[in-house]
Short mmCIF file of C-alpha atoms in Angstrom, two decimals:
data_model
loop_
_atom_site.label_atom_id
_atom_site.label_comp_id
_atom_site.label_asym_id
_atom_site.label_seq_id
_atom_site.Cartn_x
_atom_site.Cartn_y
_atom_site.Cartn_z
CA UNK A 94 -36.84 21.05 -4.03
CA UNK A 95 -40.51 21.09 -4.00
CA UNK A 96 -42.54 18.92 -2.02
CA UNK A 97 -43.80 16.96 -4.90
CA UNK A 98 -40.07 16.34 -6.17
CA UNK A 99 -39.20 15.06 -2.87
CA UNK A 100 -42.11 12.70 -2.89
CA UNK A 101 -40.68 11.43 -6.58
CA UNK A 102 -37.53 10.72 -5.12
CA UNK A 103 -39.30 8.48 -2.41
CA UNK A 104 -41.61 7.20 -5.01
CA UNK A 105 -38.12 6.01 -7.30
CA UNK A 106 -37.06 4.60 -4.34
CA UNK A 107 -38.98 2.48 -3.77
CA UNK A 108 -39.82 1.29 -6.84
CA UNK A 109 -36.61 -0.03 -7.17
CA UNK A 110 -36.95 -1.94 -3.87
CA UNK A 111 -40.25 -3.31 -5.00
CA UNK A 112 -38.34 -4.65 -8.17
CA UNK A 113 -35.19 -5.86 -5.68
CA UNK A 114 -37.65 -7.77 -3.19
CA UNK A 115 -39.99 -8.91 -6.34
CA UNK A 116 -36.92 -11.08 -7.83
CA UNK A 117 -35.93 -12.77 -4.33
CA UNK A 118 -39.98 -13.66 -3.74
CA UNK A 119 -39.59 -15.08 -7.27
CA UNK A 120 -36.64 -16.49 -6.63
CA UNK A 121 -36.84 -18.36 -3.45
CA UNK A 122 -40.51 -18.99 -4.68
CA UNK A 123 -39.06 -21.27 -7.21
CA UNK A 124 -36.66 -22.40 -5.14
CA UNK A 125 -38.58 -23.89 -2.38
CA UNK A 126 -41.39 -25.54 -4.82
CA UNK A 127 -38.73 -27.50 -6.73
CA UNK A 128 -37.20 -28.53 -3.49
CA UNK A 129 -41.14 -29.87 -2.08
CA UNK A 130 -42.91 -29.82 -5.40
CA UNK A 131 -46.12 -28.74 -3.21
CA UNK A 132 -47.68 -25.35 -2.45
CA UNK A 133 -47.90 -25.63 1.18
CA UNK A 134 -43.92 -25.11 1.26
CA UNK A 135 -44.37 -21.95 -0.56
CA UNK A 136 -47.67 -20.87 1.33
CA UNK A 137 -45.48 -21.46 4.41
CA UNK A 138 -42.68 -18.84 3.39
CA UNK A 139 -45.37 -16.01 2.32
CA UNK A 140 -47.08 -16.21 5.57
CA UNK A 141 -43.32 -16.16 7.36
CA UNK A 142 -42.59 -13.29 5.28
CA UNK A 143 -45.88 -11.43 5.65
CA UNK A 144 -46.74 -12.12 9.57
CA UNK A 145 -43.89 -10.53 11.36
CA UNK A 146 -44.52 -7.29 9.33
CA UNK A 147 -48.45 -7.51 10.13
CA UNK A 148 -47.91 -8.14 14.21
CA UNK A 149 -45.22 -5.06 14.29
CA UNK A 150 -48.06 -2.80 12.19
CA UNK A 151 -49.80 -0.91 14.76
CA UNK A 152 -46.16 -0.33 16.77
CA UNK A 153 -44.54 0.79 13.73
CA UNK A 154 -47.54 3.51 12.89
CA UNK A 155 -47.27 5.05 16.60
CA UNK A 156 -42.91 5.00 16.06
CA UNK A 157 -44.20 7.04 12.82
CA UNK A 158 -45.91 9.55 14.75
CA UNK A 159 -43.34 9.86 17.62
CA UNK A 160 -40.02 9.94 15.40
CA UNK A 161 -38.60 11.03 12.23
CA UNK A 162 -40.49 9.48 9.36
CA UNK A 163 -37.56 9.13 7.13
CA UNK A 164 -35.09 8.11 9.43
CA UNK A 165 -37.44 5.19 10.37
CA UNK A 166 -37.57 4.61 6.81
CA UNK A 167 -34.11 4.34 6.36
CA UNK A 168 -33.47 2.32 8.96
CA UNK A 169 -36.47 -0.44 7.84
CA UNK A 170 -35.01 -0.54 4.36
CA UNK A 171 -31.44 -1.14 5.35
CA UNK A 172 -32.39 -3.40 8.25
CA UNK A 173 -34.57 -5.66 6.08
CA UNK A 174 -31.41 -6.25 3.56
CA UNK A 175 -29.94 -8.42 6.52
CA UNK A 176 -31.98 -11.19 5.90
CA UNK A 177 -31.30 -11.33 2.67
CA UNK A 178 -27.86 -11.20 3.50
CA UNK A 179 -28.30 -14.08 5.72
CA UNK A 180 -30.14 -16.62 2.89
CA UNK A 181 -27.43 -15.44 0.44
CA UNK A 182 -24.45 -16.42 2.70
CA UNK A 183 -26.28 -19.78 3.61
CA UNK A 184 -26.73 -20.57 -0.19
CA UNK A 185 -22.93 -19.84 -0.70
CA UNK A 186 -22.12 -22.66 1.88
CA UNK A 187 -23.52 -25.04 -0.53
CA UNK A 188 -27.76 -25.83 -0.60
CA UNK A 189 -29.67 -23.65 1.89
CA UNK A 190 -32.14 -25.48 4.24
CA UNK A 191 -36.11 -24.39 4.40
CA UNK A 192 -35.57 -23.30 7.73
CA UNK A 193 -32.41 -21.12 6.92
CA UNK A 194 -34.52 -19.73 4.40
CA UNK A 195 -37.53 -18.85 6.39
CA UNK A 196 -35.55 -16.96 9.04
CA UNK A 197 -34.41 -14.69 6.58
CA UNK A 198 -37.52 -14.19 5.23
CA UNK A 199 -38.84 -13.08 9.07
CA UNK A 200 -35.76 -10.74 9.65
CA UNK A 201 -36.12 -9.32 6.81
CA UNK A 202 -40.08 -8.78 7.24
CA UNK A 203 -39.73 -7.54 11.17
CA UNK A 204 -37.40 -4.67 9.74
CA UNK A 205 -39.74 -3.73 6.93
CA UNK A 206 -42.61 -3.29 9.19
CA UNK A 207 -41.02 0.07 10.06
CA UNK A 208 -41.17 1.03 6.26
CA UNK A 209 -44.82 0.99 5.22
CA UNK A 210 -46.69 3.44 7.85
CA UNK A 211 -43.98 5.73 7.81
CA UNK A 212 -43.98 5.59 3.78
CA UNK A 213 -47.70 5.92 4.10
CA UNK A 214 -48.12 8.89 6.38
CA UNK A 215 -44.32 10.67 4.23
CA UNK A 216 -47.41 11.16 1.51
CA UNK A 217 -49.64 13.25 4.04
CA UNK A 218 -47.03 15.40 4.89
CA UNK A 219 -45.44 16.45 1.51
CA UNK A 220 -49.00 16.45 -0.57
CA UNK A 221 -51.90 18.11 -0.98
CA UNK A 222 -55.43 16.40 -0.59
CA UNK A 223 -55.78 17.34 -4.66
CA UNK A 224 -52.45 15.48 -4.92
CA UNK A 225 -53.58 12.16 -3.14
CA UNK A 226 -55.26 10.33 -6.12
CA UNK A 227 -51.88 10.99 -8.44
CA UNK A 228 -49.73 10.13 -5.68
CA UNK A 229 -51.44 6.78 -4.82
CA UNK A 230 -51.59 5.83 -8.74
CA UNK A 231 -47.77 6.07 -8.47
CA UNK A 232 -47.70 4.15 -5.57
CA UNK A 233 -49.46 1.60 -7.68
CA UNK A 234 -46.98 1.35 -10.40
CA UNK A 235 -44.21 0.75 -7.59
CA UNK A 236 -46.26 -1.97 -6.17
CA UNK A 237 -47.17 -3.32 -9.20
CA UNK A 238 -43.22 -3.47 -10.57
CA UNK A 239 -42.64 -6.31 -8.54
CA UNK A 240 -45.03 -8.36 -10.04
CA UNK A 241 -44.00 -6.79 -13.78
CA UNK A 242 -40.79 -6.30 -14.07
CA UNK A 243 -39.40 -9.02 -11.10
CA UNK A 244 -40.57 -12.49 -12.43
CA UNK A 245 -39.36 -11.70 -16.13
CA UNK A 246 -36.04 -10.40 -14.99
CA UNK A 247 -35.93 -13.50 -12.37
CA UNK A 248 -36.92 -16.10 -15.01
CA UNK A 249 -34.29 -14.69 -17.18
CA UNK A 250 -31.83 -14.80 -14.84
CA UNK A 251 -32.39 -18.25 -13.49
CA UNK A 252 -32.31 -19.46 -16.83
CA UNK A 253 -28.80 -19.14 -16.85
CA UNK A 254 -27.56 -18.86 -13.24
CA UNK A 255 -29.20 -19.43 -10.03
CA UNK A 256 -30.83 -17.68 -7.25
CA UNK A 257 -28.01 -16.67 -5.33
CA UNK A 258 -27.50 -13.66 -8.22
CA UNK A 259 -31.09 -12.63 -7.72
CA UNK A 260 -30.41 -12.37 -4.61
CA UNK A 261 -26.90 -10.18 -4.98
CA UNK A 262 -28.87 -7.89 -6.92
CA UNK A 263 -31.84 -7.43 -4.34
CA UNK A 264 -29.11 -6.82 -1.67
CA UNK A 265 -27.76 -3.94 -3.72
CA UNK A 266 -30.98 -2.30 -4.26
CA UNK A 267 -31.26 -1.37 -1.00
CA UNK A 268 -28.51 1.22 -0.62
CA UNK A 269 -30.16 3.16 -3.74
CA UNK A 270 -33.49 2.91 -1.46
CA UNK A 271 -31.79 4.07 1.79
CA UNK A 272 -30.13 7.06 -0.40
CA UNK A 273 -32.77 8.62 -1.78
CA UNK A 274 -35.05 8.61 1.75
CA UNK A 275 -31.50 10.78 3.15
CA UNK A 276 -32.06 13.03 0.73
CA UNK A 277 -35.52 14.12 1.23
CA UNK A 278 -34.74 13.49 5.03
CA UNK A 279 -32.07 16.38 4.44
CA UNK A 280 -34.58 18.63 2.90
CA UNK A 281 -37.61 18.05 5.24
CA UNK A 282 -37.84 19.64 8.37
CA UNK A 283 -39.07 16.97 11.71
CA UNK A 284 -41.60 17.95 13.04
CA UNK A 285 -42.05 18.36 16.63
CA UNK A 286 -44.59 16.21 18.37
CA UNK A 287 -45.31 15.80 22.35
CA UNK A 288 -44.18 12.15 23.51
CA UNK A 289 -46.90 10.73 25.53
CA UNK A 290 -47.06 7.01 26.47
CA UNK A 291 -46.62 4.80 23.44
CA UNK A 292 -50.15 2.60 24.99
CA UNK A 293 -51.65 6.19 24.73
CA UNK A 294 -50.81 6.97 21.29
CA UNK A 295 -51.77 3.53 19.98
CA UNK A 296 -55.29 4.55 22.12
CA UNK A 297 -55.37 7.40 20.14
CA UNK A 298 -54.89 6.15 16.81
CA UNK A 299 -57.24 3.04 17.30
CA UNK A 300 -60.14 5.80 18.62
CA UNK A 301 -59.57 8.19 15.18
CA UNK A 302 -60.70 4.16 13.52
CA UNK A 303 -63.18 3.30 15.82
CA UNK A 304 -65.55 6.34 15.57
CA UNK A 305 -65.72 6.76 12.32
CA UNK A 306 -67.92 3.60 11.65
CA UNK A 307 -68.30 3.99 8.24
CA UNK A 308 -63.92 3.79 8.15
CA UNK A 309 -63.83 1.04 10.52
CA UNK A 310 -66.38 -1.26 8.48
CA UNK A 311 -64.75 -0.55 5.19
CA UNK A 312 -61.53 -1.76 7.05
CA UNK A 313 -63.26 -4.95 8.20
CA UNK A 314 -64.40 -5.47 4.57
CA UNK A 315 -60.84 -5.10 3.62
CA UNK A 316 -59.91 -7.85 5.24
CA UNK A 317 -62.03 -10.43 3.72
CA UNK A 318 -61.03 -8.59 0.50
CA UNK A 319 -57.02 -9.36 1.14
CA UNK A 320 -58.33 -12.95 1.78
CA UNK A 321 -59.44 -13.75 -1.56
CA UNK A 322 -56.40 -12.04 -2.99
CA UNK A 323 -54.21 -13.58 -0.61
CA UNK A 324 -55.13 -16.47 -1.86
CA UNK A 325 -54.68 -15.83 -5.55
CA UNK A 326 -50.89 -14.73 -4.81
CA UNK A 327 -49.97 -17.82 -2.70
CA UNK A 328 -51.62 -19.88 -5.85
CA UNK A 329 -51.44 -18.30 -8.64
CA UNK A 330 -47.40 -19.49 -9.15
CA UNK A 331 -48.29 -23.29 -8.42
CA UNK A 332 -50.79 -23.24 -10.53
CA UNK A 333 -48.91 -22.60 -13.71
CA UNK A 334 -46.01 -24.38 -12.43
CA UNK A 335 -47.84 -27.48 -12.58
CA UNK A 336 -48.27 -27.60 -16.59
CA UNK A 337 -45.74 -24.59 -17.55
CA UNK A 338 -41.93 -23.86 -16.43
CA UNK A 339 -39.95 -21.52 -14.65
CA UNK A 340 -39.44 -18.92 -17.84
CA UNK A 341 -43.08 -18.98 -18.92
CA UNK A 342 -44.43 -18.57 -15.10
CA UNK A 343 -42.27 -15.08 -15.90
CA UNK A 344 -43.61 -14.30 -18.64
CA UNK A 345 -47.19 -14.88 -17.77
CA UNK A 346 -46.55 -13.13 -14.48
CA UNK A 347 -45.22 -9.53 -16.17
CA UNK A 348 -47.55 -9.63 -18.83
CA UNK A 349 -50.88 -10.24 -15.99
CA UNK A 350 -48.98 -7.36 -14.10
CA UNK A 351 -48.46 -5.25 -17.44
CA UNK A 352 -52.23 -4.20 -16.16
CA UNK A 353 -51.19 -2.86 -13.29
CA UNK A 354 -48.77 -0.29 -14.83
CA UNK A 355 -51.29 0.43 -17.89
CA UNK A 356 -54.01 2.03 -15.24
CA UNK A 357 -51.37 3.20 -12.68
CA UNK A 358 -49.56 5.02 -15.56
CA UNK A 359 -53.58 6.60 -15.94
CA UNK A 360 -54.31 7.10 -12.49
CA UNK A 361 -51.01 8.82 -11.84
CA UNK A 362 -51.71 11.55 -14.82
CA UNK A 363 -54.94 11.97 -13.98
CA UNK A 364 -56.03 10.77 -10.82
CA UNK A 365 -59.67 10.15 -9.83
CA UNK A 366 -61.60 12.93 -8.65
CA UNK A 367 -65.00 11.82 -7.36
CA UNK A 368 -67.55 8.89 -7.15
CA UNK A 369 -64.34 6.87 -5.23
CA UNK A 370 -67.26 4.55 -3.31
CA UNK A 371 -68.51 3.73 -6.82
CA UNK A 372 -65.03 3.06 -8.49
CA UNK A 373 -64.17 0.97 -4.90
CA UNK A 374 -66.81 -1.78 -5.85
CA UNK A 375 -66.00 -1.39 -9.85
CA UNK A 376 -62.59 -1.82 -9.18
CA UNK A 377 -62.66 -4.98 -6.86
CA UNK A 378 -65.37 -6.67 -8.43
CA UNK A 379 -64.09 -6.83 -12.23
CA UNK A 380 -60.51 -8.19 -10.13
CA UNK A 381 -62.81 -11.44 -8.68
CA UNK A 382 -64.37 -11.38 -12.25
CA UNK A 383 -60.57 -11.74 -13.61
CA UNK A 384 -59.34 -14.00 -10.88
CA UNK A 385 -61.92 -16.63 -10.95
CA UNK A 386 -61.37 -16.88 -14.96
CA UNK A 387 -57.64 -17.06 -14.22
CA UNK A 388 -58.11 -20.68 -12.73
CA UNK A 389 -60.64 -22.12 -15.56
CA UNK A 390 -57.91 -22.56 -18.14
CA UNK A 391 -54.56 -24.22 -19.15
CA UNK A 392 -53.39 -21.89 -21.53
CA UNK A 393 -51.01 -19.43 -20.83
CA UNK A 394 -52.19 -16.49 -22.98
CA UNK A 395 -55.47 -17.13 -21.49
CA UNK A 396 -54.57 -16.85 -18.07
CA UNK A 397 -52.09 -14.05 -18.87
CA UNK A 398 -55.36 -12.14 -20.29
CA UNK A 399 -57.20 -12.79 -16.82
CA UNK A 400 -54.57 -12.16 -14.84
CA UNK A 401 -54.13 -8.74 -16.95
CA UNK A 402 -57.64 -7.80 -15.87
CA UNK A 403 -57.37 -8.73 -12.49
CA UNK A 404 -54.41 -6.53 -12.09
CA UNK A 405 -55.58 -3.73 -14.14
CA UNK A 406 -58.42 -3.45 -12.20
CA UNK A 407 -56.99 -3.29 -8.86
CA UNK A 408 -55.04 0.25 -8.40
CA UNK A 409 -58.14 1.46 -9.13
CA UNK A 410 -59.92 0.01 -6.16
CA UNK A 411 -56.58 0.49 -3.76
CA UNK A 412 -56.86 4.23 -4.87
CA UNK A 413 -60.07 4.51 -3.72
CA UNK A 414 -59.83 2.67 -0.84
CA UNK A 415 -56.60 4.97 0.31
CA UNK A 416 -58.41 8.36 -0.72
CA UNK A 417 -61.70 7.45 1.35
CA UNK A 418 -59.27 6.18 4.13
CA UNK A 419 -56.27 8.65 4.27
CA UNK A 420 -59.04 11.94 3.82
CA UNK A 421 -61.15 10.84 7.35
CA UNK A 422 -57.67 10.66 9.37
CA UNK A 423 -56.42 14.17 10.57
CA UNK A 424 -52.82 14.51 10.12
CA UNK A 425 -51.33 14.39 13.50
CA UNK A 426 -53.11 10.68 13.52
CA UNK A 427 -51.68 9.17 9.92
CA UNK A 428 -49.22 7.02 11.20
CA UNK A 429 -51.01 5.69 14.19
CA UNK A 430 -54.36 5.16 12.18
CA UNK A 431 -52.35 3.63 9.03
CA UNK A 432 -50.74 1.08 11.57
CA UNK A 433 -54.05 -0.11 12.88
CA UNK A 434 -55.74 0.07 8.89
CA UNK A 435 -53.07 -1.84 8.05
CA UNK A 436 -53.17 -4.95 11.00
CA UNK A 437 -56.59 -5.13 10.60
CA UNK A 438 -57.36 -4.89 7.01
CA UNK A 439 -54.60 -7.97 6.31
CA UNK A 440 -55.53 -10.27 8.73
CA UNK A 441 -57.13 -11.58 5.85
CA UNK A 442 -53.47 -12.42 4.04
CA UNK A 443 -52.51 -14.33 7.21
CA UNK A 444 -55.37 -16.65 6.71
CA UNK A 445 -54.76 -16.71 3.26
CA UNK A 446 -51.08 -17.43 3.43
CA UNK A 447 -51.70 -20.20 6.38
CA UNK A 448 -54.64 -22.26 4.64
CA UNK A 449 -54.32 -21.93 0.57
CA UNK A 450 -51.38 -23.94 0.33
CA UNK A 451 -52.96 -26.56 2.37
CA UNK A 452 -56.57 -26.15 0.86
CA UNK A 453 -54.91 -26.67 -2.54
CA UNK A 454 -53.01 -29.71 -1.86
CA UNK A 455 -56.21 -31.59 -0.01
CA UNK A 456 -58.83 -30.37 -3.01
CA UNK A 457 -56.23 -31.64 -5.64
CA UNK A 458 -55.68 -34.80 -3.41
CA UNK A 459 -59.42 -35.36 -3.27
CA UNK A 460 -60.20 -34.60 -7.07
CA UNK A 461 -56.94 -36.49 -8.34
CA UNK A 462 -55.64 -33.78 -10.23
CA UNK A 463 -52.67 -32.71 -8.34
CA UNK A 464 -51.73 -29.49 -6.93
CA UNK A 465 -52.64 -27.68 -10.06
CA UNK A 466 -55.97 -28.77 -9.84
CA UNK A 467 -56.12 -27.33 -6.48
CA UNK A 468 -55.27 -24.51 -6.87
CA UNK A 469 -57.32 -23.26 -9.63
CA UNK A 470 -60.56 -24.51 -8.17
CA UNK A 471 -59.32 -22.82 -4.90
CA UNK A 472 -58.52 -19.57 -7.09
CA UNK A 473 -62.22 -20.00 -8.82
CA UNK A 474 -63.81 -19.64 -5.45
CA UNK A 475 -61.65 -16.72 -4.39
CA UNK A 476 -62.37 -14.45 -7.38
CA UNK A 477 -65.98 -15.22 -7.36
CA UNK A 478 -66.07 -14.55 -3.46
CA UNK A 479 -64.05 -11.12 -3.91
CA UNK A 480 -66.73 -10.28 -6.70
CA UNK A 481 -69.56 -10.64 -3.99
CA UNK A 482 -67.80 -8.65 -1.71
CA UNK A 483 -67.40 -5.68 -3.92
CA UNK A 484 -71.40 -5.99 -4.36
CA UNK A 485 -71.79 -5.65 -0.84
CA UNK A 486 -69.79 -3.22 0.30
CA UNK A 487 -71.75 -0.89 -2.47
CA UNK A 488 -74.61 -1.07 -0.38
CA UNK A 489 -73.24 -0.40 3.02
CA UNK A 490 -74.36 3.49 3.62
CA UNK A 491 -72.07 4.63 5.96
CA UNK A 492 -69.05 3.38 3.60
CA UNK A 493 -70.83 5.80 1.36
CA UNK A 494 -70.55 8.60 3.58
CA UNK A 495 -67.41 8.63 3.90
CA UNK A 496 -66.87 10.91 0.48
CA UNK A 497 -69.18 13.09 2.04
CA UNK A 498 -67.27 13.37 4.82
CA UNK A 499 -64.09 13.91 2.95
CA UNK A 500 -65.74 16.81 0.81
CA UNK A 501 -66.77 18.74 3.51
CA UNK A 502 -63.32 18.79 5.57
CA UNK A 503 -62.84 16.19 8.10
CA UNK A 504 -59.42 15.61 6.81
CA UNK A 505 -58.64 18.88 7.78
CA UNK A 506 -56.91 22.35 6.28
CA UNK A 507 -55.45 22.00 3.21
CA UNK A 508 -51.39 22.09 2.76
CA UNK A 509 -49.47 24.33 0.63
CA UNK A 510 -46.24 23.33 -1.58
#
């Protein structure tokens, strides 16, 4: 099996957990706002769900770097099914309570947290540098399947049962995960590393960030970047629930996401082979253009159409972003590095998750117009704030560089199949 077949079989993988844990976000999304009928509730169970995974980060890269990479994967998928497990068996026992639900939410997230810097640094070591772009376009689609396929599917099935088959179905999508990483893990040889102190490998890994400014300042950029679109994804649901139901929330959500696939389908045939700096800023800036429009109307093919161009637009900057990031990291440091990108660069959803919900309710409070109001004036703000950010880090030189850097081999030898 060749490298790049092995990485397909991740890649499937884990596109059918993205759709498994894109149903049971719907799901209990639903679930909690018609239990509260406010956005804070929901805000609250994002940021439980999100946090856990963001603290463990920078242990889970240097476990990445230490262990096997696919065992670790394996373990974080199957893990994470547990608190699932939990919230399903509570719901069978008659109505869950909030706080039932939120603990699930955080087992399930600490478990997880051993998935995505092992996932991440599984790429480096199966693919080529000229492979990267594909690969992350692919990536893309996964990520964007959840957001697709998951809210159609969920509205569907809600519409004639309840959560608690979502929920079934999520469970079961693990074991398919967990199968597939045994099968590359089979078929991939560990590679030895020397152990040294886990506080000197997570030295290590912050140092390979720290003196490369130009990588550490796009990171810092990132992070105000995942707190305007941390604060469309808390919103964007109450929003449209507050004129539109369960079913059409679906609807509107696949068909915004439906831009997602349409340029990750693009980027993973073709890729995108220079001027990433340039496409970086394109990319995020026409997103704020298409989330700030998302919260100026009422009608759901309108907002579908800005929500299409905010999501079409953004594997384009997240390739980018991952290319300038993943070719100024040697190899030995992917896991490590990846575990601090990743803590730092989504501090920004943590504020997000912990003020939206409340921002929403007190500017709807103080306008009159309810939570919907809120939250698209809240959303307006975001997008437009995201837009500026895109125009500023296009004039940051050293972010620049970092191409440069990548052309001229600081990522290192190229691999073979």
């Amino acid at each position: 099996m060749s490298n790049y077949r092995k990485f397909m079989l991740l890649w499937a993988g884990e596109l059918v957990s993205s759709i498994g844990g894109g149903l049971t976000s719907f799901g209990l999304g639903i679930y909690i706002f018609q239990q509260t009928g406010n956005a804070s509730g929901m805000a609250l169970m994002t940021l439980l769900a999100f946090l856990p995974g963001l603290l463990l980060k920078v242990p889970a890269g240097v476990l990445a770097d230490r262990y096997d990479r696919r065992l670790l994967m394996m373990i974080g998928d199957g893990c994470s099914g547990l608190g699932v497990l939990f919230i399903l068996l509570c719901m069978l026992g008659g109505e869950a309570e909030l706080w039932q639900i939120y603990l699930g939410v955080i087992v399930s997230s600490v478990f997880s947290a051993l998935l995505e810097p092992a996932f991440t640094a599984t790429i480096t070591d199966l693919l080529t540098k000229e492979q990267f772009s594909k690969a992350n376009g692919l990536v893309s689609m996964a990520g964007s399947a959840r957001y697709l396929f998951s809210p159609i599917l969920a509205g569907f099935i809600l519409s004639f049962s309840d959560i608690k088959v979502i929920l079934i179905i999520d469970i079961c999508t693990f074991f398919l995960t967990i199968a597939a990483a045994a099968v590359v893990r089979k078929n991939i040889a560990v590679k030895e590393v020397e152990r040294k102190p886990f506080l000197q490998s997570m030295k290590e890994g912050w140092s390979v960030i720290a003196k490369t400014k130009g990588l550490f300042l796009l990171i810092l950029l990132s992070a105000a970047v995942t707190l305007f679109m941390g604060v469309f994804q808390v919103l964007g649901e109450p929003f449209v629930l507050s004129f539109a139901d369960s079913k059409t929330l679906g609807i509107i959500e696949s068909v915004a996401a439906s831009g997602m696939l349409f340029t990750g389908v693009i980027l993973g045939v073709r890729g995108i082979r220079k001027n990433f700096t340039k496409m970086l800023c394109i990319g995020l800036f026409i997103s704020g253009i298409g989330m700030a429009f998302f919260g100026v109307f009422n009608n759901s093919v309108l907002i579908a159409i800005s929500g299409f161009v905010f999501f079409a637009a953004l594997p384009i900057a997240n390739n980018s972003l991952d290319y300038l990031a993943r070719t100024n990291i040697p190899e030995e440091y992917q896991g490590r590095a990846w575990g601090f990108i990743g803590f730092i660069s989504q501090m920004g959803y943590v504020i997000a998750y912990a003020l939206s919900g409340i921002t929403a309710d007190a500017v709807g409070a103080m306008t009159g117009g309810g939570v919907g109001k809120g939250a698209a004036l809240t959303i307006m703000a975001s997008g437009i704030g995201l837009a500026m950010i895109a125009v500023a880090m296009s004039r940051v030189r050293r972010i620049r560089e970092l191409e440069r850097s990548a052309e001229v081999g600081v990522y290192g030898a190229p691999k073979t199949e």
